[in-house]
XYZ file of C-alpha atoms in Angstrom:
562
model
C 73.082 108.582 -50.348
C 75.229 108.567 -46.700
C 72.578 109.554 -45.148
C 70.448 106.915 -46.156
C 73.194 103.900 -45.788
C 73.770 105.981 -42.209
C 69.999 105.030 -41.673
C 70.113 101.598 -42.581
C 73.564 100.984 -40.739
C 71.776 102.464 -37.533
C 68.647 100.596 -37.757
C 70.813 96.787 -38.250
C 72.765 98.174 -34.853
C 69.749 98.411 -32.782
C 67.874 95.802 -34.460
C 70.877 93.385 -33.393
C 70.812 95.037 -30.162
C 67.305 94.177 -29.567
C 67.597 90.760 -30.986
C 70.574 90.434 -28.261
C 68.547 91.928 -25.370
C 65.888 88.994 -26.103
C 67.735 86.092 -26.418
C 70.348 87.043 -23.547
C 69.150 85.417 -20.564
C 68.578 87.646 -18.052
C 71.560 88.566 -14.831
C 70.767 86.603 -11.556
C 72.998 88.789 -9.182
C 71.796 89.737 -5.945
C 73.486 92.858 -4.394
C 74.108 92.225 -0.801
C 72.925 94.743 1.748
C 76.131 95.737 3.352
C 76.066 95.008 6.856
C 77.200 98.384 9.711
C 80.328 98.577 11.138
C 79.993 98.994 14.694
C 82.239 100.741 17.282
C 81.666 101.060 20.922
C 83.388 103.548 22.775
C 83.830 103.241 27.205
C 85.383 105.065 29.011
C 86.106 104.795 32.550
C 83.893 106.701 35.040
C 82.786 109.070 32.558
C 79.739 110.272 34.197
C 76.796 112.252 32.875
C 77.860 115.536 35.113
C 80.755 116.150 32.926
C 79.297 116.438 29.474
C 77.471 119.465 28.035
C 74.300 117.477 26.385
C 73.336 115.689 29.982
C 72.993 119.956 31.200
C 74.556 119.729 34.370
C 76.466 122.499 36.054
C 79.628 121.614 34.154
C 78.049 121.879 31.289
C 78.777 125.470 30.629
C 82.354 125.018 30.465
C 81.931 122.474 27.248
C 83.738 119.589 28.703
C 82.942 117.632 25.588
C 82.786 119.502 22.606
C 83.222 116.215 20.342
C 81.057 113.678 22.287
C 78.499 116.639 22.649
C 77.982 117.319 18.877
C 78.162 113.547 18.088
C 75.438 113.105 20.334
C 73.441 115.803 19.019
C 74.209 114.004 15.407
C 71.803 110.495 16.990
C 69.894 109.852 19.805
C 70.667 110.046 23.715
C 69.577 108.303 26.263
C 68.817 110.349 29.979
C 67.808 107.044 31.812
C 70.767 104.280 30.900
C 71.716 102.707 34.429
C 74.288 100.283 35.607
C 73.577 97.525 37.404
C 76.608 97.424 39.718
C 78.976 100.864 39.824
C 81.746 98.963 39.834
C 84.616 98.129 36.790
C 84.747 94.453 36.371
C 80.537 93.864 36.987
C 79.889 96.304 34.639
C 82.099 95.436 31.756
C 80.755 91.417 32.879
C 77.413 92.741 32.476
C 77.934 94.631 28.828
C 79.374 91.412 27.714
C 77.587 88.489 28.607
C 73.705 90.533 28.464
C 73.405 89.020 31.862
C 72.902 90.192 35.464
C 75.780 89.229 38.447
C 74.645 86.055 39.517
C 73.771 84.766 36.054
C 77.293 85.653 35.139
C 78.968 85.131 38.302
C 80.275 88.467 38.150
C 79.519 90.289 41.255
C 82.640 92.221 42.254
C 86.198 92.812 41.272
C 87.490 89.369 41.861
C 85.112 88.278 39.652
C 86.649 86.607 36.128
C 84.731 86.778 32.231
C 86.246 83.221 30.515
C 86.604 82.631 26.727
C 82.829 80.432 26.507
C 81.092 83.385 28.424
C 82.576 85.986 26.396
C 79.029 85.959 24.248
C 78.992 89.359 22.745
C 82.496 89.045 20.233
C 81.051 85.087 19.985
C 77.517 86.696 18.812
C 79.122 89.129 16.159
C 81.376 86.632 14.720
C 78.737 84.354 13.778
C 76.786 87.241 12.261
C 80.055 87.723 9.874
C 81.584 90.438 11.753
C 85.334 90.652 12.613
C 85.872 90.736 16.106
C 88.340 93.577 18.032
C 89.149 94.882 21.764
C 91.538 97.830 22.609
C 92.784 99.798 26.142
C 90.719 98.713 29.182
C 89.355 94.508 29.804
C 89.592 93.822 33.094
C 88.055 91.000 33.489
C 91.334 88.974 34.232
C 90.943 86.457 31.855
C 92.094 86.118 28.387
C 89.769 87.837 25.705
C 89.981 85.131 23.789
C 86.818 85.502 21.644
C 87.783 88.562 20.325
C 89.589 87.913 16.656
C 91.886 91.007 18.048
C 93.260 92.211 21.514
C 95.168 94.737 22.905
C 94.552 95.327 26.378
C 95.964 97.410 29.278
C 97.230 94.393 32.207
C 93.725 94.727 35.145
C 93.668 98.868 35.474
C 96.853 99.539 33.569
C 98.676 102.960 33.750
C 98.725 106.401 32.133
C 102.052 106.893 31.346
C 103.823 104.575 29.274
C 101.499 101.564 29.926
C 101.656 97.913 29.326
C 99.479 96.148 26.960
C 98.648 92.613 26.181
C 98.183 90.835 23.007
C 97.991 87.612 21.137
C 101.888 85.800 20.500
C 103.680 82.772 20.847
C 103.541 82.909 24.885
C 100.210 81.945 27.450
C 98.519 84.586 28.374
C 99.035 87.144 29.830
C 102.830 86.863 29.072
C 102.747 88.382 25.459
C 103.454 92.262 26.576
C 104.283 95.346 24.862
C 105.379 98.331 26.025
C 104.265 101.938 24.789
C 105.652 105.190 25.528
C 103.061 108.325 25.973
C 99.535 109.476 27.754
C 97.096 106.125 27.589
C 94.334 107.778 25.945
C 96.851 108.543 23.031
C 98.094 105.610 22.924
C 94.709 103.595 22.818
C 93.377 105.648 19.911
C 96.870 105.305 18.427
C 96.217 101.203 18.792
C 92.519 101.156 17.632
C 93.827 103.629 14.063
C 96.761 101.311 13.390
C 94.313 98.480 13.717
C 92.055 100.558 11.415
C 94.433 100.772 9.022
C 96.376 97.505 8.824
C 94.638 94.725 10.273
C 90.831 94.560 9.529
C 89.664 93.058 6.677
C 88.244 94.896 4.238
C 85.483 92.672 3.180
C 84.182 92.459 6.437
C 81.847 94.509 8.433
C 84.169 95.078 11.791
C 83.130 95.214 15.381
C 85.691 97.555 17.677
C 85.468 97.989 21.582
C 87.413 100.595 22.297
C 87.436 101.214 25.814
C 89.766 104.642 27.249
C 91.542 104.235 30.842
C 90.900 107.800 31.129
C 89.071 109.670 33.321
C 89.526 106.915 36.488
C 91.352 107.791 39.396
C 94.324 108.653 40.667
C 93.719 111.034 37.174
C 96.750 112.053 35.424
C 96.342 113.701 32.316
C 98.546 114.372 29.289
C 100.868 117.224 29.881
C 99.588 119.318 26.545
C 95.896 119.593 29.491
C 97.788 121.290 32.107
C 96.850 124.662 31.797
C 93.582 123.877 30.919
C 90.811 125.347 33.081
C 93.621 126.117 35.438
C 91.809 129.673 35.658
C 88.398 128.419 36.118
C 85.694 128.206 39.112
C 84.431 124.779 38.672
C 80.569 125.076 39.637
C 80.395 123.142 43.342
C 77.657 121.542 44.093
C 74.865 122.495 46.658
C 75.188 118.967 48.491
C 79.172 119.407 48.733
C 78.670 121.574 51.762
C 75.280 121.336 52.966
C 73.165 117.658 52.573
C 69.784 118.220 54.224
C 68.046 115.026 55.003
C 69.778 112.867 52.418
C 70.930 109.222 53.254
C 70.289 107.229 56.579
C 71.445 105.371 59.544
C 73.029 102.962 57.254
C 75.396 105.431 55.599
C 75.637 108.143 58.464
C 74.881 105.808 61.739
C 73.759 107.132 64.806
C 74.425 110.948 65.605
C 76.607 111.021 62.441
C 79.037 108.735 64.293
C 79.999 106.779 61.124
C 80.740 109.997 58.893
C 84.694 109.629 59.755
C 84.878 106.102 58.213
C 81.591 105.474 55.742
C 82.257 107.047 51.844
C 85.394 108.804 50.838
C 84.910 112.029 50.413
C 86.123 115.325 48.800
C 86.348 116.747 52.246
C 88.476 116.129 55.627
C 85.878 114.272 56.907
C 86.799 110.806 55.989
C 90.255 109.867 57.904
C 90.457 106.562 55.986
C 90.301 108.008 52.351
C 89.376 111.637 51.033
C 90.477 113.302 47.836
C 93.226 115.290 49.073
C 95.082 111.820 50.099
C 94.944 111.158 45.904
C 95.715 114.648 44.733
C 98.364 115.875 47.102
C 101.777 114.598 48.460
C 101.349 113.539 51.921
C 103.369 116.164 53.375
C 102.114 118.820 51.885
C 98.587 117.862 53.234
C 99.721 117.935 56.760
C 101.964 121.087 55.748
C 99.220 122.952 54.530
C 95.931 121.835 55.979
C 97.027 120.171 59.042
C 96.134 116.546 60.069
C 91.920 115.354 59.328
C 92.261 113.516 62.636
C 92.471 116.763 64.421
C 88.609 117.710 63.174
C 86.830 116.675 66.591
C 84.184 114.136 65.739
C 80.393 115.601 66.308
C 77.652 115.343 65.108
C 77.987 118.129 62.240
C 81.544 116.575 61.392
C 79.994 115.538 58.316
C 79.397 118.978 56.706
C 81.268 121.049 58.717
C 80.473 124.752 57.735
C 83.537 127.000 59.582
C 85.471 129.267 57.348
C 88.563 127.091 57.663
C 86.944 124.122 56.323
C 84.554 125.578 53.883
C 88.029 126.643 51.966
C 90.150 123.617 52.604
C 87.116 121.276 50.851
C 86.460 124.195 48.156
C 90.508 124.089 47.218
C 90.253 120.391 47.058
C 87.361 120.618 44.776
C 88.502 122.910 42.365
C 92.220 120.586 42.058
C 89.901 117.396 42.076
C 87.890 118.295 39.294
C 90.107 120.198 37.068
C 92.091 116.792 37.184
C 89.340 114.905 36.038
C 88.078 117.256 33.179
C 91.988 117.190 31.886
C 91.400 113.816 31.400
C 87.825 113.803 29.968
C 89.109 116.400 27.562
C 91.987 114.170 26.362
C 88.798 111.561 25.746
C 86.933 114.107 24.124
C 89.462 114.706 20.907
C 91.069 111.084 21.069
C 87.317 110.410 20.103
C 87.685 113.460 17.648
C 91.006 111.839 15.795
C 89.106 108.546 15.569
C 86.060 110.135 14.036
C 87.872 112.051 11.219
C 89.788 108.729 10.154
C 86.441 107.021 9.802
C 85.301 110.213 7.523
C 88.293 110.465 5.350
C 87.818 106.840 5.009
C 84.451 107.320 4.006
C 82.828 104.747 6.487
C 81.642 107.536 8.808
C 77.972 107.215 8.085
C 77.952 103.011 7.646
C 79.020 102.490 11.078
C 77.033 102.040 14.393
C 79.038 104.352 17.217
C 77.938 103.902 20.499
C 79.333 106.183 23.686
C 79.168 105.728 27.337
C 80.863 105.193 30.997
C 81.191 101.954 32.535
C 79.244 103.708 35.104
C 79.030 107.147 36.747
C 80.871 108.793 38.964
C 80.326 111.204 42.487
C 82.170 114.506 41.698
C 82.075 115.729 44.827
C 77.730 115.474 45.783
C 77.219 114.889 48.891
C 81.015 115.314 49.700
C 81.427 112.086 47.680
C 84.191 110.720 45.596
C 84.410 107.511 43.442
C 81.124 105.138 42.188
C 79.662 102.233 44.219
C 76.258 103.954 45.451
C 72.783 104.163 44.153
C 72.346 107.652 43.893
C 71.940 108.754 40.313
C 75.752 110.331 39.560
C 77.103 107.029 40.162
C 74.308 104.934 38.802
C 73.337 106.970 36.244
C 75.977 106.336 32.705
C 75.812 108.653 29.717
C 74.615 106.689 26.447
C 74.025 107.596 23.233
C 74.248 105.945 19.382
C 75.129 107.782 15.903
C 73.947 106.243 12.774
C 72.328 107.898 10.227
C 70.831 105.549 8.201
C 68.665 104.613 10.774
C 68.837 107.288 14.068
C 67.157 110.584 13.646
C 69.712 113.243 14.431
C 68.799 115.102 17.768
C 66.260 112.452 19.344
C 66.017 111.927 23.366
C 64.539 109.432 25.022
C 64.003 108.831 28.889
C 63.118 105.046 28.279
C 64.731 102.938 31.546
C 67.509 101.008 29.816
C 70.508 99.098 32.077
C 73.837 98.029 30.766
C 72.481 94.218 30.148
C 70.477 95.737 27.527
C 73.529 96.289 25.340
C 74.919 92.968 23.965
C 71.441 92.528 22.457
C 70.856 95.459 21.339
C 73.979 95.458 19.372
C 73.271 91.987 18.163
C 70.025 92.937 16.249
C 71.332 96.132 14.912
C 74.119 93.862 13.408
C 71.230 91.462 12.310
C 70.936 88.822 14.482
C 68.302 87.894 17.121
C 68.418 88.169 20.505
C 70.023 85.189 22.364
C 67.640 84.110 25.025
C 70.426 83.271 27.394
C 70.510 87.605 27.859
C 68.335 88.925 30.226
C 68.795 92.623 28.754
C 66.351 93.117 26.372
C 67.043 94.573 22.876
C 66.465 98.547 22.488
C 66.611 98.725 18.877
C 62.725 99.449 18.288
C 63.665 102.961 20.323
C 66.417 103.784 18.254
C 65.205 103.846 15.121
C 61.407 104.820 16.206
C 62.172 107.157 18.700
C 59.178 105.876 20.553
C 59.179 103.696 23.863
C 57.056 100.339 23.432
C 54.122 100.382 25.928
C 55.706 96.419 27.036
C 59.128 98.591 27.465
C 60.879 97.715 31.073
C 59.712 100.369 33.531
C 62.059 99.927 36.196
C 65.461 98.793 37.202
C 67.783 96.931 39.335
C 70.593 97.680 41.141
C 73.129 95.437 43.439
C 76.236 96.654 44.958
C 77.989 93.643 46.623
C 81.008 94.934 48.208
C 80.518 95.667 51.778
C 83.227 98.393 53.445
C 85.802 97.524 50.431
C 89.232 98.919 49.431
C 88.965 102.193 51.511
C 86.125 103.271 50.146
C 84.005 102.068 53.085
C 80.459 101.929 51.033
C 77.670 99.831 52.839
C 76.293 96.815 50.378
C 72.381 97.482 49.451
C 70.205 97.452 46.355
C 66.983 98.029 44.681
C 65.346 99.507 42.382
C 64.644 102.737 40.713
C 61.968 103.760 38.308
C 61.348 107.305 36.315
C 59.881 108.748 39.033
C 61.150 106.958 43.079
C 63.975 105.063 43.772
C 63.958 102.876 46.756
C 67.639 101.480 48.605
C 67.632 98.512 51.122
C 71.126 98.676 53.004
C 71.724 95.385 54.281
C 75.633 95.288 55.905
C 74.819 95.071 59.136
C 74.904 91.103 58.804
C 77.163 90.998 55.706
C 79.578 88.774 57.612
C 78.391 85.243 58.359
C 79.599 84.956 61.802
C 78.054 81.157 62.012
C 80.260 80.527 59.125
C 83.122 82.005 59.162
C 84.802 80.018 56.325
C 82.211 80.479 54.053
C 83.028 81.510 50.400
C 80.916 84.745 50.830
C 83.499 85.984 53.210
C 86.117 87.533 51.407
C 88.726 88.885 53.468
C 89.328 91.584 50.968
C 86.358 93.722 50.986
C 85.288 94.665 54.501
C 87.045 97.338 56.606
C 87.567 95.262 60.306
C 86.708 98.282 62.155
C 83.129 98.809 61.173
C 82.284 95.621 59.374
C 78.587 95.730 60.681
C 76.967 98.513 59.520
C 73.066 99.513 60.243
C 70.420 98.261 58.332
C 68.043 101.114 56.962
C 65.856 102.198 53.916
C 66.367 105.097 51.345
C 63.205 106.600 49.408
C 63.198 109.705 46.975
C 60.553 111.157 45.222
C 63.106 111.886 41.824
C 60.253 114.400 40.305
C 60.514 116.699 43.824
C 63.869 115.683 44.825
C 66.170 114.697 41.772
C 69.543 115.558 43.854
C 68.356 112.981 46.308
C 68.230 115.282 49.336
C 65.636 114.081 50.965
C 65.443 110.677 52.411
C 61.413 110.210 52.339
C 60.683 106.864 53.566
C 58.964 107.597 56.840
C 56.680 109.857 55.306
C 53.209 108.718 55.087
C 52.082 109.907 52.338
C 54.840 107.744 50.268
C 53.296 104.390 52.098
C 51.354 103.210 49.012
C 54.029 104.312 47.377
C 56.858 102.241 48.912
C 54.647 99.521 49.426
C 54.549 98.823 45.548
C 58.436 99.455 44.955
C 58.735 96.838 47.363
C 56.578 94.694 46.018
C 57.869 95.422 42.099
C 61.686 94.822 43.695
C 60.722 91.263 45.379
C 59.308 90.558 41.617
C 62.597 91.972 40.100
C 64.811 89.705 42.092
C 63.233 86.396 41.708
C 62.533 87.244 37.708
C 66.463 88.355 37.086
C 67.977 85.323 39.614
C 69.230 88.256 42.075
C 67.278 86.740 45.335
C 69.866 85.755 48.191
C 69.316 81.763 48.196
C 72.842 81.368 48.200
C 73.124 83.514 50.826
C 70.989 82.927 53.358
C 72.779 85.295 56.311
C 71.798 87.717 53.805
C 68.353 86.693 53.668
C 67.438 86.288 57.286
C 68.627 90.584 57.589
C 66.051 91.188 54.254
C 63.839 89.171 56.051
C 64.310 90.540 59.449
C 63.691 94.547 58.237
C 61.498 94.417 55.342
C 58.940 95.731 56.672
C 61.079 98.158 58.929
């Protein structure tokens, strides 16, 4: 008898339940795809050489055990260029999507304003909530950004400065930190993190490390590290076979003393040891550079005495510099693990690279600025799982004005057509270059003989295989104008403001360390012929021709066909 009330009890429940299922009308809800969080980590002259995925001879003493396996955990990109190797046009360039003269960015004077600020302007109307911490440096306020916290132009190591939002104009809202900038960055970017985004937004975080530009001081926990260890020199440090030209040598070598600072004695106006050592300890030690008798083998002078002075330069030069790329390396580590323990590891979009390369020491040359790969070439590569196969390569030709879109249609949006980089998502998430894909790119270094550093202006253009480099300083100064804008007193060097005019040409599949200066060899005629050709095409197409500068124009003009 309980069994069979049981029965009829059970078959009323569903049969109600059933009724209810039918007349209940039916749930309208639409889940919302949650949108990536994005971060995009810079740091400052981090070039390829010192990372172990990029396999260059530093690789072997894992430099960047972090950045390495994150890269290994997405895809990496071997041909990501700059368009300018230089802080404030590169940073210009990653923000607007546009090249220097669209911007009107071409150097460090040059200034980013609040209605040309487009990438933080693009995310927040895609829903995302806007942030920037450590390095801006593009002198005005970063006022499109929902978030700032920025070191004042280059800021400091130790106990730097930073500048937010307050009561006061900018830039007069300052606070004051005590510790190692890298540290303190990351420490700024967690407590952001933690306390000030918004939850129920999808969050979009530069955070850009000081670390490793020069003069390089790293935290004191670094100091013994490496201090044991031959750094791997390169080849080109001591010997440079036929690399560079007139423009960056001049005749006989007689510019060698004053053109490129160099790890070496052979640049009286600035060489490494002037950064690395107290004055009278140079002189103490190694005697005065102006005693080195200028010939014409100044330049890589091979005697005993000055094979060792360079090589103990070196050796303190670099270990400097890795002290600071390791304090990178697990500042990147600690802001990893939050985003795992927070479990919004694999939902967000991390991006790593340099504002630019760097010289460590190849062809006896310190700092950025040229066209040769170290210091055009930046490191680059993206983790996110959902959509970027873990170990993928690519050698498609991107530049830095290819990131603002990019980042804009992995966030959802479309590409603004007021960018002239193009958007690489397709080669993410394929893995496969598009046969319409760019095959070439652009460089312009504006800043003739400036701050010490005494490089000659030039461009052009390199593609997978050549690279071709006009140097055009010889005329930089408009001497029929002398009050023209283009004149700025601060970048060229009186003594040697005209420098030759010349070409560069390497075949990068023979020669990749660009020892060999190629262009008067015949057989490269067709060759350079069509570089020139593609690089005339390049600068009308990306408004980079010399209009506005016609002084310019008459020296292109003058040696094209030189």
């Amino acid at each position: 008898m309980y069994k069979l009330i049981n029965f009829f009890a059970v078959t009323l429940f569903v049969g109600i339940g059933f009724i209810s299922c039918k007349t209940e009308p039916k749930s309208k809800t639409v889940i919302k795809k949650q949108k990536p969080n994005i971060i995009y980590i810079m740091a400052d002259d981090h070039t390829t050489q010192a990372f172990g995925v990029y396999g260059s001879r530093l690789a072997d003493l894992n430099p960047t055990p972090t950045l390495d396996k994150m890269a290994k955990e997405g895809m990496i990109f071997d041909n990501c260029f700059v368009n300018n190797s230089i802080c404030v046009p590169s940073r210009a360039a990653i923000i607007t999507g546009q090249r220097a003269q669209t911007s009107g960015v071409i150097d460090l004077e040059g200034v980013l304003p609040q209605e040309k600020q487009y990438l933080p302007k693009e995310m927040k109307k895609l829903g995302y909530q806007t942030a920037i911490v450590g390095k801006w440096h593009l002198h005005e306020e970063p006022a499109a950004f929902d978030y700032y916290k920025v070191l004042p132009v280059q800021g400091k190591y130790f106990n730097p400065d930073f500048r937010i939002q307050g009561d006061k104009p900018w830039p007069q809202n300052v606070v004051k930190t005590k510790g190692h900038s890298s540290d303190i960055i990351t420490d700024s970017t967690l407590d952001w993190l933690k306390k000030k985004r918004d939850p129920s937004k999808p969050f979009f975080l530069m955070h850009h490390f000081k670390a490793p530009h020069d003069d390089f001081e790293n935290a004191p926990r670094y100091n013994e590290y490496l201090k044991d260890t031959f750094i791997p020199e390169p080849r080109s440090l001591y010997e440079n076979d036929n690399h560079g030209s007139i423009a960056t040598r001049g005749k006989n070598d007689s510019l060698t003393r004053v053109i490129a600072s160099s790890v070496s004695r052979r640049n009286i106006i600035r060489n490494q040891a002037m950064n690395i050592y107290p004055e009278k300890e140079i002189y103490k030690k190694y005697g005065v550079a102006q005693e080195i008798p200028i010939t014409k083998h100044t330049r890589f002078n091979n005697t005993k005495e000055e094979k060792e002075y360079t090589s103990t330069v070196y050796q303190d030069y670099l270990k400097k510099y890795l002290r600071c790329v390791k304090g990178v390396d697990d500042n990147v580590k600690r802001l990893l693990d939050y985003l795992e323990e927070e479990g919004i590891l694999d939902n967000t979009i991390i991006v790593y690279t340099g504002d630019q390369g760097f010289m460590l020491g190849e062809h006896d040359y310190i700092d950025k600025r040229w066209m040769y790969d170290e210091s055009m070439r930046m490191p680059f590569f993206v983790r996110y799982p959902k959509s970027i196969k873990a170990n993928s390569r690519t050698d498609a030709i991107i530049n830095n004005t290819d990131f603002a879109p990019t980042l804009i249609t992995m966030a959802g949006g479309e590409q603004p057509k007021y960018m002239q980089g193009k958007s690489f998502k397709t080669i993410l998430e394929t893995g496969e270059e598009p046969k319409d894909w760019q095959k070439a790119t652009y460089y312009r270094y504006w800043m003739h003989l400036a701050h010490r550093h005494g490089n000659p202006a030039h461009f052009g253009i390199r593609t997978k295989a050549y690279k071709l480099i006009f140097y055009y300083g010889k005329y930089w100064v408009d001497t029929d104008n002398p009050n023209a804008e283009w004149n700025k007193k601060s970048w060229g060097n009186d003594f040697t403001r005209h420098t030759p005019v010349a070409w560069e040409f390497y075949d990068l599949k023979k020669d990749p360390k660009e020892m060999n200066n190629a262009y008067k060899d015949d057989k490269y005629a067709e060759v350079i012929a069509d570089l020139k050709n593609q690089l005339l095409n390049m600068r009308k197409d990306l408004n980079e021709t010399d209009v506005n500068y016609p002084h310019i124009q008459k020296v292109i003009d003058q040696h094209w066909n030189d």
